[in-house]
Short mmCIF file of C-alpha atoms in Angstrom, two decimals:
data_model
loop_
_atom_site.label_atom_id
_atom_site.label_comp_id
_atom_site.label_asym_id
_atom_site.label_seq_id
_atom_site.Cartn_x
_atom_site.Cartn_y
_atom_site.Cartn_z
CA MET M 1 71.92 32.76 -119.25
CA MET M 2 71.07 34.92 -121.71
CA ARG M 3 71.91 38.99 -120.91
CA ARG M 4 69.50 41.10 -122.68
CA PRO M 5 66.95 42.49 -119.77
CA LEU M 6 63.75 41.55 -121.39
CA ARG M 7 64.83 37.78 -120.98
CA ARG M 8 67.03 38.15 -118.45
CA VAL M 9 66.03 35.25 -114.91
CA GLY M 10 64.45 37.39 -112.00
CA VAL M 11 65.87 36.76 -108.93
CA HIS M 12 64.20 37.46 -105.60
CA ARG M 13 66.84 37.40 -102.96
CA SER M 14 65.37 36.22 -99.51
CA ALA M 15 66.84 35.76 -95.96
CA GLY M 16 67.39 32.45 -97.21
CA GLY M 17 69.91 32.64 -98.99
CA ALA M 18 71.89 32.84 -96.07
CA LEU M 19 70.66 29.84 -94.64
CA VAL M 20 71.85 27.83 -97.54
CA SER M 21 75.62 29.65 -97.10
CA ALA M 22 74.89 27.88 -93.59
CA VAL M 23 74.16 24.28 -95.39
CA LEU M 24 76.11 24.55 -97.14
CA LEU M 25 78.98 24.69 -95.14
CA GLY M 26 77.83 22.41 -92.86
CA ALA M 27 77.62 20.02 -95.35
CA SER M 28 79.67 17.03 -96.38
CA LEU M 29 82.86 18.02 -98.80
CA THR M 30 84.01 16.38 -101.05
CA ALA M 31 86.76 16.58 -103.21
CA ALA M 32 88.89 15.90 -106.11
CA GLY M 33 92.11 15.11 -104.27
CA GLY M 34 89.93 11.85 -102.85
CA ALA M 35 90.60 8.26 -103.48
CA ALA M 36 88.81 7.84 -106.64
CA ALA M 37 90.70 10.86 -108.52
CA ALA M 38 94.26 9.51 -107.08
CA SER M 39 93.55 6.64 -108.78
CA GLY M 40 93.40 8.06 -111.58
CA ALA M 41 89.05 6.99 -111.98
CA GLY M 42 87.04 9.47 -114.84
CA VAL M 43 83.01 9.29 -114.67
CA ALA M 44 83.47 6.17 -116.85
CA ASP M 45 84.44 4.58 -114.17
CA THR M 46 82.13 6.59 -111.55
CA LEU M 47 79.60 5.59 -114.19
CA SER M 48 80.17 2.08 -114.01
CA THR M 49 80.06 1.54 -110.26
CA ALA M 50 76.56 3.00 -110.20
CA GLY M 51 75.10 0.06 -112.16
CA GLU M 52 75.63 -2.48 -114.65
CA ARG M 53 78.59 -1.08 -116.75
CA ALA M 54 78.14 0.55 -119.81
CA GLY M 55 78.34 0.11 -123.57
CA GLN M 56 75.12 -0.26 -125.06
CA ARG M 57 74.35 1.32 -128.45
CA THR M 58 71.96 3.78 -128.80
CA VAL M 59 70.11 6.07 -131.56
CA SER M 60 69.15 9.71 -131.57
CA ALA M 61 66.23 10.27 -133.75
CA ALA M 62 63.69 13.10 -133.14
CA TYR M 63 60.03 14.64 -133.40
CA ASP M 64 58.19 18.10 -134.81
CA LEU M 65 55.02 19.25 -134.71
CA GLY M 66 55.35 22.42 -135.49
CA ASP M 67 55.99 26.03 -134.05
CA THR M 68 52.19 26.62 -133.01
CA ALA M 69 51.68 22.99 -131.96
CA PHE M 70 50.51 23.97 -128.74
CA THR M 71 47.92 26.38 -127.26
CA ASP M 72 48.68 26.48 -123.32
CA PRO M 73 44.60 26.40 -122.13
CA ALA M 74 45.28 28.40 -119.20
CA SER M 75 47.48 31.13 -120.38
CA GLY M 76 47.07 30.90 -124.61
CA THR M 77 50.78 30.85 -124.26
CA VAL M 78 51.76 29.32 -128.21
CA SER M 79 54.47 27.00 -127.99
CA GLU M 80 56.49 24.35 -130.58
CA LEU M 81 56.30 20.78 -129.51
CA ARG M 82 59.76 19.63 -130.64
CA ALA M 83 62.45 17.05 -128.48
CA VAL M 84 65.54 15.23 -129.70
CA VAL M 85 64.77 11.62 -128.78
CA HIS M 86 67.98 9.01 -126.76
CA TYR M 87 67.15 5.92 -126.67
CA PRO M 88 69.25 1.88 -126.56
CA SER M 89 68.98 0.32 -130.20
CA ASN M 90 68.27 -3.32 -128.78
CA ALA M 91 65.45 -1.30 -126.01
CA ARG M 92 63.50 -4.97 -124.52
CA GLY M 93 60.85 -4.53 -122.67
CA ARG M 94 59.33 -1.01 -121.01
CA LEU M 95 62.40 1.69 -120.17
CA PRO M 96 61.51 4.30 -117.29
CA LEU M 97 61.72 7.86 -119.33
CA VAL M 98 63.32 11.06 -118.27
CA VAL M 99 62.56 14.50 -120.19
CA MET M 100 64.80 17.54 -119.80
CA SER M 101 63.87 21.23 -119.88
CA HIS M 102 65.76 23.53 -120.59
CA GLY M 103 65.29 26.91 -119.29
CA SER M 104 65.58 30.78 -120.84
CA TRP M 105 67.68 32.05 -123.89
CA TYR M 106 67.34 33.47 -127.15
CA ALA M 107 64.69 31.91 -128.42
CA CYS M 108 65.29 32.47 -132.08
CA THR M 109 69.38 32.36 -134.03
CA ASP M 110 68.64 36.24 -134.92
CA PRO M 111 68.88 37.57 -131.26
CA GLU M 112 67.16 40.81 -133.13
CA ALA M 113 63.82 38.39 -133.16
CA VAL M 114 61.12 39.72 -131.09
CA ALA M 115 58.00 37.16 -132.38
CA TRP M 116 56.79 33.65 -131.88
CA PRO M 117 57.14 32.04 -134.70
CA CYS M 118 60.36 33.55 -135.11
CA ASP M 119 59.91 36.34 -137.68
CA VAL M 120 63.55 36.32 -138.46
CA GLY M 121 66.07 33.23 -138.39
CA ALA M 122 65.23 30.12 -136.76
CA PRO M 123 64.58 28.22 -133.10
CA TYR M 124 67.41 27.98 -130.97
CA PRO M 125 68.57 24.59 -130.59
CA SER M 126 68.92 25.15 -126.53
CA TYR M 127 67.49 21.74 -126.41
CA ARG M 128 70.37 19.75 -128.38
CA GLY M 129 72.54 21.41 -125.31
CA TYR M 130 71.96 18.40 -123.20
CA ASP M 131 72.76 15.45 -125.83
CA TYR M 132 75.66 14.30 -124.45
CA LEU M 133 73.59 13.60 -120.58
CA GLY M 134 70.77 12.09 -123.06
CA LYS M 135 73.37 9.61 -124.88
CA LYS M 136 74.84 8.40 -121.52
CA LEU M 137 71.30 7.58 -120.48
CA ALA M 138 70.27 6.08 -123.31
CA GLU M 139 73.70 3.32 -122.40
CA ARG M 140 71.99 3.18 -119.37
CA GLY M 141 69.04 1.62 -120.98
CA PHE M 142 66.64 5.08 -120.37
CA ILE M 143 64.90 6.52 -123.15
CA VAL M 144 65.38 10.33 -122.78
CA VAL M 145 63.88 13.21 -124.35
CA SER M 146 65.23 16.47 -124.43
CA LEU M 147 62.14 19.01 -125.44
CA SER M 148 62.33 23.01 -126.79
CA ALA M 149 60.79 25.59 -125.13
CA ASP M 150 61.53 28.73 -127.12
CA GLY M 151 57.58 30.00 -127.64
CA ILE M 152 57.93 30.31 -124.35
CA ASN M 153 61.07 31.79 -123.86
CA MET M 154 59.77 34.04 -126.28
CA THR M 155 56.52 34.98 -124.65
CA SER M 156 56.27 33.84 -121.42
CA PHE M 157 57.64 34.32 -118.14
CA ASP M 158 54.83 31.91 -116.44
CA TYR M 159 56.18 28.65 -114.98
CA GLY M 160 53.61 27.08 -115.33
CA ASP M 161 53.28 27.56 -119.21
CA ARG M 162 56.38 25.61 -118.79
CA ALA M 163 54.52 22.43 -116.71
CA ARG M 164 52.26 22.00 -118.70
CA LEU M 165 54.21 21.91 -121.95
CA ILE M 166 55.82 19.45 -120.46
CA ASN M 167 52.73 17.35 -119.63
CA GLU M 168 51.65 18.05 -123.04
CA HIS M 169 55.26 15.78 -124.12
CA LEU M 170 53.92 13.71 -121.48
CA ARG M 171 50.36 12.69 -123.17
CA LEU M 172 51.66 12.43 -126.35
CA TRP M 173 54.35 9.93 -125.33
CA GLN M 174 51.46 8.24 -122.67
CA GLN M 175 49.75 7.59 -126.22
CA LEU M 176 52.76 6.43 -127.87
CA SER M 177 52.78 3.86 -125.21
CA THR M 178 49.56 2.36 -125.62
CA GLY M 179 50.31 2.48 -129.30
CA SER M 180 48.71 5.38 -130.38
CA GLY M 181 48.67 8.85 -131.51
CA GLN M 182 50.96 11.41 -133.01
CA LEU M 183 54.78 9.87 -131.91
CA ALA M 184 53.04 6.51 -133.22
CA GLU M 185 54.56 7.13 -136.69
CA ARG M 186 57.07 8.62 -135.76
CA LEU M 187 58.72 6.62 -133.64
CA PRO M 188 57.51 3.46 -134.23
CA GLU M 189 59.92 1.77 -132.69
CA LEU M 190 59.04 2.56 -129.17
CA ILE M 191 55.46 1.67 -129.75
CA ARG M 192 54.78 0.17 -126.04
CA ARG M 193 58.64 0.47 -125.19
CA VAL M 194 58.48 3.45 -122.38
CA ASP M 195 56.89 2.69 -118.92
CA MET M 196 55.24 5.73 -118.13
CA LYS M 197 55.16 4.72 -114.74
CA ARG M 198 58.93 5.38 -113.90
CA VAL M 199 59.06 8.71 -115.08
CA GLY M 200 61.63 11.22 -114.15
CA THR M 201 62.54 15.15 -114.99
CA LEU M 202 64.69 17.28 -115.62
CA GLY M 203 65.07 21.72 -115.18
CA HIS M 204 68.01 23.74 -116.35
CA SER M 205 67.57 27.43 -114.97
CA ARG M 206 64.07 28.50 -115.63
CA GLY M 207 63.42 24.74 -116.18
CA GLY M 208 64.55 23.78 -113.60
CA LYS M 209 61.75 25.58 -111.23
CA GLY M 210 58.93 24.09 -113.55
CA VAL M 211 60.27 20.65 -112.64
CA MET M 212 59.55 21.90 -109.66
CA TRP M 213 56.19 23.34 -110.47
CA GLU M 214 55.50 19.88 -112.28
CA ALA M 215 55.95 17.83 -110.07
CA SER M 216 54.61 19.66 -107.26
CA ASP M 217 51.91 18.24 -104.51
CA LYS M 218 49.65 20.89 -105.21
CA HIS M 219 49.98 21.15 -109.52
CA ARG M 220 50.90 16.90 -109.51
CA GLY M 221 47.38 15.82 -110.73
CA GLU M 222 48.05 18.19 -113.82
CA LEU M 223 49.35 15.40 -114.99
CA PRO M 224 48.44 13.39 -117.79
CA ASP M 225 46.51 10.32 -116.90
CA GLY M 226 48.68 6.85 -116.17
CA VAL M 227 51.33 9.13 -116.12
CA ARG M 228 53.89 8.93 -112.36
CA ILE M 229 57.01 11.26 -111.70
CA GLY M 230 59.26 9.18 -110.10
CA ALA M 231 62.56 11.53 -109.73
CA VAL M 232 62.84 15.07 -110.07
CA LEU M 233 66.36 16.63 -110.76
CA ALA M 234 66.67 20.61 -110.60
CA LEU M 235 69.79 22.26 -112.48
CA ALA M 236 70.80 25.62 -111.82
CA PRO M 237 67.27 25.87 -110.90
CA VAL M 238 65.29 29.55 -110.76
CA LYS M 239 64.13 30.31 -106.68
CA PHE M 240 61.93 32.67 -105.54
CA ASP M 241 58.25 32.44 -104.22
CA TYR M 242 55.75 34.72 -105.03
CA PRO M 243 54.04 35.85 -103.02
CA GLU M 244 57.44 35.28 -100.69
CA GLY M 245 57.38 32.90 -98.20
CA GLU M 246 54.41 31.06 -100.57
CA ASN M 247 56.23 28.28 -101.70
CA SER M 248 53.30 25.54 -102.90
CA ASP M 249 53.30 25.92 -105.90
CA THR M 250 56.89 24.28 -106.24
CA LEU M 251 56.92 22.31 -102.39
CA ILE M 252 57.25 18.65 -103.66
CA THR M 253 57.07 16.44 -100.22
CA ASP M 254 56.46 12.78 -101.31
CA ILE M 255 58.76 12.35 -104.33
CA PRO M 256 62.61 12.02 -104.81
CA VAL M 257 64.09 15.51 -105.20
CA ALA M 258 67.99 16.54 -106.33
CA VAL M 259 69.28 19.72 -106.88
CA VAL M 260 72.52 21.08 -108.60
CA THR M 261 74.17 23.91 -108.57
CA SER M 262 77.43 25.48 -109.19
CA GLY M 263 79.60 28.30 -106.72
CA CYS M 264 80.30 30.55 -109.83
CA ASP M 265 77.46 30.81 -111.71
CA GLY M 266 76.51 34.46 -112.62
CA ALA M 267 72.98 33.82 -113.81
CA VAL M 268 71.44 32.51 -110.53
CA GLY M 269 73.51 31.43 -108.05
CA GLU M 270 72.69 28.99 -105.30
CA GLN M 271 69.56 29.99 -104.77
CA GLY M 272 68.21 26.89 -105.74
CA GLN M 273 69.19 25.08 -102.74
CA GLU M 274 66.66 26.28 -100.28
CA TYR M 275 64.60 23.92 -102.66
CA LEU M 276 65.92 21.15 -100.10
CA ASP M 277 64.75 23.98 -97.52
CA ASP M 278 61.81 23.86 -98.42
CA ALA M 279 61.61 19.80 -98.25
CA GLU M 280 63.81 19.62 -94.81
CA GLY M 281 61.30 18.20 -91.92
CA ARG M 282 58.47 17.47 -94.77
CA THR M 283 59.03 15.45 -97.21
CA THR M 284 58.58 11.48 -97.30
CA GLU M 285 61.18 10.47 -99.90
CA PRO M 286 64.99 11.61 -99.66
CA ALA M 287 66.40 14.88 -101.32
CA TYR M 288 69.95 15.61 -102.07
CA SER M 289 71.85 18.61 -103.55
CA VAL M 290 75.31 19.24 -105.20
CA SER M 291 77.61 22.21 -105.08
CA LEU M 292 80.40 22.13 -108.25
CA ARG M 293 82.67 24.63 -106.46
CA ASP M 294 84.23 26.22 -109.60
CA GLY M 295 80.91 25.61 -111.90
CA ASN M 296 79.12 28.23 -113.79
CA HIS M 297 75.27 28.26 -115.09
CA ASN M 298 75.83 27.82 -118.87
CA PHE M 299 78.55 25.00 -119.33
CA PHE M 300 76.05 22.76 -118.00
CA ASN M 301 74.03 23.44 -121.88
CA THR M 302 76.56 23.00 -124.96
CA GLN M 303 74.37 25.17 -127.08
CA TRP M 304 75.07 27.82 -124.30
CA THR M 305 78.73 27.36 -124.25
CA PRO M 306 81.33 29.16 -126.08
CA PRO M 307 82.00 28.47 -128.92
CA ALA M 308 78.57 28.06 -129.99
CA GLN M 309 76.47 30.79 -131.74
CA LEU M 310 75.13 33.38 -129.40
CA SER M 311 76.45 31.35 -125.66
CA GLU M 312 78.16 33.08 -123.25
CA ASP M 313 80.90 32.37 -119.90
CA ASP M 314 78.81 33.20 -116.79
CA SER M 315 81.60 32.58 -114.48
CA THR M 316 82.57 34.62 -111.63
CA CYS M 317 86.12 32.73 -111.07
CA PRO M 318 87.04 32.98 -114.55
CA ASP M 319 90.44 32.44 -113.48
CA ARG M 320 89.42 29.28 -112.20
CA GLU M 321 86.62 27.61 -113.81
CA LEU M 322 86.13 23.95 -114.36
CA SER M 323 85.75 23.11 -118.34
CA PRO M 324 82.96 22.37 -120.10
CA THR M 325 83.70 18.58 -120.44
CA THR M 326 84.78 18.37 -116.75
CA GLN M 327 81.46 20.39 -115.85
CA GLN M 328 79.34 18.19 -118.04
CA ASP M 329 81.05 14.68 -116.65
CA ALA M 330 80.05 15.71 -112.69
CA LEU M 331 76.61 16.45 -114.07
CA THR M 332 76.12 13.43 -115.62
CA ALA M 333 77.84 11.12 -113.12
CA TYR M 334 75.39 12.80 -110.53
CA ALA M 335 71.90 12.63 -112.70
CA VAL M 336 72.98 8.37 -113.54
CA ALA M 337 73.21 7.95 -109.53
CA PHE M 338 69.66 9.34 -108.97
CA TYR M 339 67.64 7.80 -112.00
CA GLU M 340 69.15 4.43 -111.29
CA LYS M 341 68.32 4.92 -107.92
CA HIS M 342 64.94 5.97 -108.26
CA LEU M 343 64.00 4.46 -111.15
CA LYS M 344 65.37 1.60 -111.60
CA SER M 345 65.77 0.59 -107.69
CA LYS M 346 69.69 0.70 -107.90
CA ASP M 347 71.71 1.16 -104.42
CA SER M 348 74.90 1.29 -105.80
CA GLY M 349 75.51 5.10 -106.51
CA GLU M 350 74.44 6.04 -103.15
CA ASP M 351 77.77 7.12 -102.05
CA LEU M 352 77.47 9.83 -104.59
CA LEU M 353 74.74 10.73 -103.95
CA THR M 354 75.56 10.95 -100.10
CA GLY M 355 79.36 12.78 -100.87
CA LYS M 356 80.85 9.09 -99.14
CA ARG M 357 82.17 8.81 -103.21
CA PRO M 358 83.51 12.24 -104.58
CA ILE M 359 82.95 12.83 -108.92
CA PRO M 360 85.80 12.87 -110.42
CA GLY M 361 87.80 16.18 -111.24
CA VAL M 362 85.50 18.56 -108.95
CA VAL M 363 85.24 19.28 -105.50
CA SER M 364 81.61 19.46 -103.99
CA THR M 365 79.82 20.21 -101.64
CA THR M 366 76.82 17.51 -100.87
CA ARG M 367 74.06 17.16 -98.59
CA VAL M 368 70.62 14.83 -98.15
CA VAL M 369 67.95 15.57 -97.15
CA THR M 370 66.61 12.22 -95.52
CA PRO M 371 62.59 11.81 -95.05
CA ALA M 372 60.66 12.81 -92.02
CA GLY M 373 60.32 10.62 -89.32
CA ALA M 374 63.17 8.66 -90.58
CA ARG M 375 66.13 7.22 -88.45
#
C-alpha cells in the first residue's frame, strides 16, 4: 500500500484481532513440505487438478471511456471508466465473468499530483497489476476484467464509491451481453459471450472491502438488473466497521466468500480474517480463508512490486519473505479453485480450498466456515 499520509489505509484495530489469532491457530496448517512440494509439483500441476488442464490461448483487450466518464450518483466522486480484459481466444457460448478492483495507491505516475484528472503525470496503472491472474483465469475459460480506480484513490475514502464503480462497469457488461451499449464497438468479439448470472469479484486492500460492500446483503439491491454475484474474493482486505461493531455494510450471508491474507502484511495485517468471523453461524454458503505465512501486501499487484515505478516492499519479515512469483502463484492456485467451484460447479479444487492439499511453495493456514445448519 502507499505510504504517503494522505493515502494510507486507515485500520481500526478491534477486539476481533485476538479472535483472528485464535482462529488461525486452530485452523488447518498446510506446508510446502507436503506431498505436492515433495513430488516437485508446481502451480501448473495444482491448477490442472482443479479443473480441465489449462492451455487455451488467451486475448488481452482494453476499454477506456475517459478520466471523467463516471460521476457517482450518491457521492459525486468523478472516476475513470478504464479496464483491461483477458479472455479465451476460442470463446464459445456464454462464459463466467470475474471483475477485479485494486486498492489504494498513487493515483498518478507523478507523486506530486494533487488533482484528478492528474494535474501532473499520467494515471497510475495499478489495474494492470493482476494481469498474471487474469490471463490464467482466461486460460480456464473465464472472461476477466480488471478496472482502474485512480480517481477514487485521489479524491475519496468512501467504500460505497468503490462498490458503485464496479457496478457501473457491470452495467456496461450487462449491456454488452445483449449486444448493446458503449462496449459493443470496443469489444465486439465478446457480444453475447458473457454470462451475467455467473459473476465473480476480487478486490485487493481497499478494493477488498469494496467488493464485500458491493455484494453485501445490505447493498446487493444496487446491482444492475440482470447481474448475479456468485463468488467474492477479498484479497489482503482492509477490515474495520464504522461505527465499531456495525458490520452490515460488508456482511454477506448467501454468497460464497474467500479471503486471502498474509502473515507479513505490513499494510493491513490479517484483519480481513474477521470477515469469516462475521459469517460464522449466519451464512448459508461456505466461506474460506487462507493465510500465506511469509507473504506481504504489495506483491499480489505487480505494479506495486519492486522494481515497478513508485513500488514498495511492505513486508514485516524481509529476511524470509515469499518471492513475488511464489506469492502470485499461490493466489492464482487458490483463486482458480474458488471461482471454478462456485462459478463453474467444479469441485476438483475443493481440497485446495479446505487445506487438505497444500499450495506448492508456501506454508499456509486455512479455515472454512460451513453454512449455518449444515452437518
